[in-house]
Short mmCIF file of C-alpha atoms in Angstrom, two decimals:
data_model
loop_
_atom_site.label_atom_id
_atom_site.label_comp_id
_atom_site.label_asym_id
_atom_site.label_seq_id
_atom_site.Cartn_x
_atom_site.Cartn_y
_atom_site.Cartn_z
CA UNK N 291 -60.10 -87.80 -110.69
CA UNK N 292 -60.14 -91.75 -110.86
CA UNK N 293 -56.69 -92.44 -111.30
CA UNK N 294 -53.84 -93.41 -108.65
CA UNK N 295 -53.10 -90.26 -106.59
CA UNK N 296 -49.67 -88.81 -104.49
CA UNK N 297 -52.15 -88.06 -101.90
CA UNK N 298 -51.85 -90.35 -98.89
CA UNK N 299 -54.47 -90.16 -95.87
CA UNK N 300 -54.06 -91.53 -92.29
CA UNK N 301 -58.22 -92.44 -92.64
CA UNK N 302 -57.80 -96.07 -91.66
CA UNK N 303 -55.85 -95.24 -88.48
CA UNK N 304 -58.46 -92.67 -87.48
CA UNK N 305 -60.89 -95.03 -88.04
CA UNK N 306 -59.47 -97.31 -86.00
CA UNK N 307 -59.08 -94.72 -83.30
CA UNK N 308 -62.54 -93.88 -83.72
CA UNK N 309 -63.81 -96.65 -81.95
CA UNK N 310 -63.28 -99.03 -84.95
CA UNK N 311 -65.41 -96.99 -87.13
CA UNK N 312 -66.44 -98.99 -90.15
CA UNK N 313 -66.14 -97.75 -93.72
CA UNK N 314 -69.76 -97.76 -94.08
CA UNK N 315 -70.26 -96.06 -90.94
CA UNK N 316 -67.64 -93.36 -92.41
CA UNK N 317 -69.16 -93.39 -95.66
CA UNK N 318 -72.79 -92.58 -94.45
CA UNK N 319 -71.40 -90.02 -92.18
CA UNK N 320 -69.69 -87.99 -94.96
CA UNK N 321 -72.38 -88.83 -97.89
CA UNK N 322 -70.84 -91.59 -100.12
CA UNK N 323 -70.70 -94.66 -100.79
CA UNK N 324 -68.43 -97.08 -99.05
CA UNK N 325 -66.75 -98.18 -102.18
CA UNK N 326 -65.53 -94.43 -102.04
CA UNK N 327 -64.27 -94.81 -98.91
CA UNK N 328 -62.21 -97.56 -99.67
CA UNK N 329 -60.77 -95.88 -102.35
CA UNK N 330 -59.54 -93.28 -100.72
CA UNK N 331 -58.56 -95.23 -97.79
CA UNK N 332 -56.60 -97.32 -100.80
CA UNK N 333 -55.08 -93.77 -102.13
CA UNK N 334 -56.53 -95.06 -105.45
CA UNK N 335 -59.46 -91.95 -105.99
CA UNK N 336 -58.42 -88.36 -104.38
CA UNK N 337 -61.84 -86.75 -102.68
CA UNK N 338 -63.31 -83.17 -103.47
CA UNK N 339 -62.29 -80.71 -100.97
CA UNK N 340 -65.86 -81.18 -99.51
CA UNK N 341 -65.26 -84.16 -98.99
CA UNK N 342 -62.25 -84.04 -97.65
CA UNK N 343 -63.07 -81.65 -94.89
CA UNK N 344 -66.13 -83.79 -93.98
CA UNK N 345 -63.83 -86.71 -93.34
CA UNK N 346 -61.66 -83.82 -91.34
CA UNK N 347 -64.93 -82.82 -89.39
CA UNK N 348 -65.64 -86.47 -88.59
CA UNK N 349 -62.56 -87.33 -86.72
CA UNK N 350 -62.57 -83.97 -85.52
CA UNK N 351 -59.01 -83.15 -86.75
CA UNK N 352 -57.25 -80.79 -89.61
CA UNK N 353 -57.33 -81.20 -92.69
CA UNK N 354 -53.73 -81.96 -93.14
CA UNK N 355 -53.84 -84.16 -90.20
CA UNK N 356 -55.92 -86.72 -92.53
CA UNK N 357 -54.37 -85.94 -95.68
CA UNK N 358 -50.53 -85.61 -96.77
CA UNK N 359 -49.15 -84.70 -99.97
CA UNK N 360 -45.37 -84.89 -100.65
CA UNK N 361 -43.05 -81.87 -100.01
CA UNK N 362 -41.48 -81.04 -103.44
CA UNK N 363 -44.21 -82.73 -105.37
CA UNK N 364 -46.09 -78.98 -106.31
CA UNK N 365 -42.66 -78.06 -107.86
CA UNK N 366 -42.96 -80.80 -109.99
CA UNK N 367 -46.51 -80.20 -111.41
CA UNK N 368 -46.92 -78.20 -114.63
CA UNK N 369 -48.03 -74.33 -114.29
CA UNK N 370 -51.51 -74.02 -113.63
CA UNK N 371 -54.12 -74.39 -116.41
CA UNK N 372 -51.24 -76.58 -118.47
CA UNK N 373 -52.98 -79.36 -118.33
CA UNK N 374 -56.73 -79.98 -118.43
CA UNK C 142 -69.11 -102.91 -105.57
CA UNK C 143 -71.27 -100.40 -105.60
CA UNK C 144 -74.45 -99.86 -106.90
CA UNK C 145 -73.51 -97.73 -109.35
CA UNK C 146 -71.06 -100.29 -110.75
CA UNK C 147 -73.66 -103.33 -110.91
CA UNK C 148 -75.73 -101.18 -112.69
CA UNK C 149 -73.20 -100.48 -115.29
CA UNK C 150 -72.34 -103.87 -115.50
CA UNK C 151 -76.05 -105.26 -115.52
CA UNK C 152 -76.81 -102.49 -118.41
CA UNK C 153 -73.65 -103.14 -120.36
CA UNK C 154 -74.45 -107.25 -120.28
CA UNK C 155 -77.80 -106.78 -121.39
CA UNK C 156 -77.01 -104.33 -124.14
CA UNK C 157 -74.31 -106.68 -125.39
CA UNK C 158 -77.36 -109.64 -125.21
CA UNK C 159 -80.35 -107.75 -126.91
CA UNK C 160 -78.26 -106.32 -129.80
CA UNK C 161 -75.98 -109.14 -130.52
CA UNK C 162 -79.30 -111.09 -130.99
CA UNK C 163 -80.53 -108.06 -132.99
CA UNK C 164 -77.68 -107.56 -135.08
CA UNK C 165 -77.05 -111.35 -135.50
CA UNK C 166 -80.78 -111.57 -136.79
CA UNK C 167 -80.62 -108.63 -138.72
CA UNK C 168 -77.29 -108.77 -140.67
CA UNK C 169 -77.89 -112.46 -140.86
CA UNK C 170 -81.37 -113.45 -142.82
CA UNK C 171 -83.14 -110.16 -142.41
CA UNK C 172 -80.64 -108.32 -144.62
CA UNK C 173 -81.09 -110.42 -147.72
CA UNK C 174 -84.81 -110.53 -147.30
CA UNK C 175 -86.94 -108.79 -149.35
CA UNK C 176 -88.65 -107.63 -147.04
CA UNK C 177 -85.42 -106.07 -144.69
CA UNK C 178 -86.71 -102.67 -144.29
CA UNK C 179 -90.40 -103.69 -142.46
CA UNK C 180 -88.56 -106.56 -140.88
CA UNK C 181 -85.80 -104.45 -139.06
CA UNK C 182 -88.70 -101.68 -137.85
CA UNK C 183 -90.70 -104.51 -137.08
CA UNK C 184 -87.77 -106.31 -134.61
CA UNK C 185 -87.45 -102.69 -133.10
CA UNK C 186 -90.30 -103.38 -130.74
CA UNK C 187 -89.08 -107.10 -129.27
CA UNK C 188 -85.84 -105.15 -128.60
CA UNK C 189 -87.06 -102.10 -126.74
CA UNK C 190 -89.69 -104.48 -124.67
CA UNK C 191 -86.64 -106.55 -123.79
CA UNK C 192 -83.90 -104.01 -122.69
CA UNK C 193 -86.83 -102.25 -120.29
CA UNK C 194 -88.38 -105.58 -119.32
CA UNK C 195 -84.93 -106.84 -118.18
CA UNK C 196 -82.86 -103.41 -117.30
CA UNK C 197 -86.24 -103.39 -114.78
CA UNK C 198 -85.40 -106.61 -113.56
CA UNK C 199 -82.10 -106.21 -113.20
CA UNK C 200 -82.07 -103.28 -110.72
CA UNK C 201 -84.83 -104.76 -109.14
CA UNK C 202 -82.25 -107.75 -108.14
CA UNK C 203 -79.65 -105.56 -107.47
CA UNK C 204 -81.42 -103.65 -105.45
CA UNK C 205 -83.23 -106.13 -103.55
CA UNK C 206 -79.59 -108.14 -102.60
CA UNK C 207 -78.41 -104.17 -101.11
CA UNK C 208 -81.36 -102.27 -100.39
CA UNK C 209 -79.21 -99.94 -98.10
CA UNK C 210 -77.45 -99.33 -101.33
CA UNK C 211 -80.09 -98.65 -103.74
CA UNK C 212 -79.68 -95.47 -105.66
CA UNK C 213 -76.62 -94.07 -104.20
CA UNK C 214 -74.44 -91.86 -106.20
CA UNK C 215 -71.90 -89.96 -105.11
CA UNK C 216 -69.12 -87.67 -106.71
CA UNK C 217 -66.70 -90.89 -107.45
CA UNK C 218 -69.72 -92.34 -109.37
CA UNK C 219 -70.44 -88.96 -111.45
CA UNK C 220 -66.85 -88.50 -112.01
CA UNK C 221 -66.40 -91.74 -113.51
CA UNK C 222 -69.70 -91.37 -115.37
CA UNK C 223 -68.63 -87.97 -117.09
CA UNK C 224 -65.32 -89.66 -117.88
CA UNK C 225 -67.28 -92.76 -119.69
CA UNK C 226 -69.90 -90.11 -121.54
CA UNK C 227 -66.56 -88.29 -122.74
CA UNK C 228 -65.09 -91.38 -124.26
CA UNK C 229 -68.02 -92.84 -125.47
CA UNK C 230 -68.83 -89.50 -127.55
CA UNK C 231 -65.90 -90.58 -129.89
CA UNK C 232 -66.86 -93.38 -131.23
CA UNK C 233 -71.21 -91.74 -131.32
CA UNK C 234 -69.17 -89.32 -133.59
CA UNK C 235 -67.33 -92.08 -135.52
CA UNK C 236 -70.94 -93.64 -136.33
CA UNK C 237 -72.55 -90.36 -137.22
CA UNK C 238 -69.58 -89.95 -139.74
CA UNK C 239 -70.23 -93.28 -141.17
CA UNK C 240 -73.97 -92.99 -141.17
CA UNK C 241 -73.73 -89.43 -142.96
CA UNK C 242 -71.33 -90.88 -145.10
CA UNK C 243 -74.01 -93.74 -146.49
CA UNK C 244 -76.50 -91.27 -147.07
CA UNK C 245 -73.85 -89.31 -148.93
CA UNK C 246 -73.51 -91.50 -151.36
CA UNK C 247 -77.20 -92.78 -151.46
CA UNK C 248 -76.77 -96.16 -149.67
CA UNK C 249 -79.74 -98.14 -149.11
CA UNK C 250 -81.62 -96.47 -145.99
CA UNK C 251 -81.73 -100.28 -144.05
CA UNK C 252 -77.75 -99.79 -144.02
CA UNK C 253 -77.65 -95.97 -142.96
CA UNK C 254 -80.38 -96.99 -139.97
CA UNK C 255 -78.11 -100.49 -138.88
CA UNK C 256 -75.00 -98.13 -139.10
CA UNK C 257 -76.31 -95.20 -136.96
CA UNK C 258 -77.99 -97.89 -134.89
CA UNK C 259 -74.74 -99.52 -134.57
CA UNK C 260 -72.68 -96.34 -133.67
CA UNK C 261 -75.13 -95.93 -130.94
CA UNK C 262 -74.66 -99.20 -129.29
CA UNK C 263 -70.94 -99.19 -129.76
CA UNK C 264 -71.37 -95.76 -127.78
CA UNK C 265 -73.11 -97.35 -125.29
CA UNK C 266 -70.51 -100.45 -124.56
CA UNK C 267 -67.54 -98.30 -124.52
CA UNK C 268 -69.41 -95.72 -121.83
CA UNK C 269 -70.02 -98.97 -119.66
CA UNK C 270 -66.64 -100.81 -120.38
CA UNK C 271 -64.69 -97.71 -120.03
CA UNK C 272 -66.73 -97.26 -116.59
CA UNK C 273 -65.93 -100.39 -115.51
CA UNK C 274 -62.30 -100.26 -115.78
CA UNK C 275 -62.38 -96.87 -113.93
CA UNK C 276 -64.38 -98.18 -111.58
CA UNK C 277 -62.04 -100.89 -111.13
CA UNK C 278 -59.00 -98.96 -111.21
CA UNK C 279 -60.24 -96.90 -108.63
CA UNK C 280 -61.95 -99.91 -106.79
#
C-alpha cells in the first residue's frame, strides 16, 4: 500500500536510542531503500510484515513495541475480502 | 529520492521528448506527404537510437551522482510499480480499442500504426506520472 496509513511507529525514537542510527544505516540493515524508511518513519507507506519484524529484530524489541494501530480502528474496517 | 524514482522520472522526460518530436514531425508534414507510410517506418529508427542512446545516459548519470544507490528496489518501489502498470493498462486498452476500431472501418494503415503507437506512449506516461505521484505521496 502507498497511501497514508493509521499505523503509527515509534522508529525515529528507536533510532535515536540506537545510538543515533541513521535512516540509511536502518534501511541497509533491513533491505530497503532509505526513501522507504522515511516513509514509514513519516506513517505515509505501511511495511510488509517482513519488514516490519526486521525493523522489530533491529532494535531488538516486539513487534508492537515499534508499531501501533488504534484500538477500535479493526471494528471499523469492512469484513474481510470486502474490499480488494 | 530514490533511484527508482529518478529513473521514472528520467524515462518519463525522455519519452515525453522523443515522441513529442516524433509525433510533432509525423502528424505535422509527414502526414500529408506522399510518401507518409516509408517516412514514418523510416523515423522509427532515429527514435529507438535516441530513447536507448539517452535512457543509457541517463542512468548512467543517475547512477554515477548515487552509486550506493544504483539498482535498488525494494517492495515500496514494486508496489508502486504494479500500481502504475495497473493504471496504465487502461488507457493501452483505450488505444487498442481505437486502433481496432480504424482497421474496422478500413482506415488508412499510417493512422491505425500512429494510433496504436500513440496508445502505447500514452500508456507509458501515465505508468510514470501515476508513479510519480505515488511516489510522492508516499515520499
Amino acid at each position: 500500500m502507498t497511501k497514508p496509513t493509521r499505523v503509527s511507529n515509534r522508529i525515529a525514537d528507536l533510532r535515536a536510542r540506537a545510538g543515533e542510527m541513521s535512516q540509511r544505516e536502518l534501511a541497509t540493515r533491513i533491505g530497503v531503500t532509505r526513501q522507504t524508511v522515511n516513509a514509514i518513519e513519516l506513517e505515509k507507506y505501511s511495511p510488509s510484515l517482513e519488514v516490519a519484524f526486521k525493523i522489530a529484530r533491529v532494535f531488538d524489541v516486539g513487534l508492537e513495541d515499534v508499531f501501533h494501530y488504534p484500538s477500535g480502528a479493526a471494528a471499523a474496517l469492512p469484513p474481510a475480502g470486502g474490499v480488494s | 529520492m530514490s533511484f527508482q524514482e529518478k529513473s521514472t522520472l528520467a524515462m518519463t522526460g525522455i519519452l515525453l521528448a522523443v515522441f513529442g518530436c516524433y509525433f510533432a514531425l509525423v502528424l505535422g508534414e509527414v502526414s500529408r506527404s506522399p510518401l507518409r507510410d516509408v517516412t514514418y517506418k523510416g523515423l522509427m529508427v532515429p527514435v529507438v537510437v535516441a530513447l536507448v542512446v539517452l535512457t543509457a545516459v541517463a542512468h548512467a548519470v543517475i547512477a554515477a551522482t548515487a552509486p550506493a544507490d544504483a539498482d535498488a528496489n525494494d517492495e515500496r518501489d514494486r508496489s508502486i510499480g504494479l500500481r502504475g502498470g495497473r493504471i496504465a493498462g487502461y488507457v493501452l486498452a483505450v488505444g487498442c480499442v481505437c486502433g481496432l476500431t480504424l482497421a474496422m472501418v478500413e482506415a488508412d494503415t499510417f493512422w491505425i500504426a500512429q494510433v496504436l503507437l500513440g496508445g502505447l506512449v500514452l500508456a507509458e506516461l501515465t505508468e510514470g506520472v501515476s508513479k510519480l505521484v505515488l511516489y510522492r505521496r508516499s515520499a
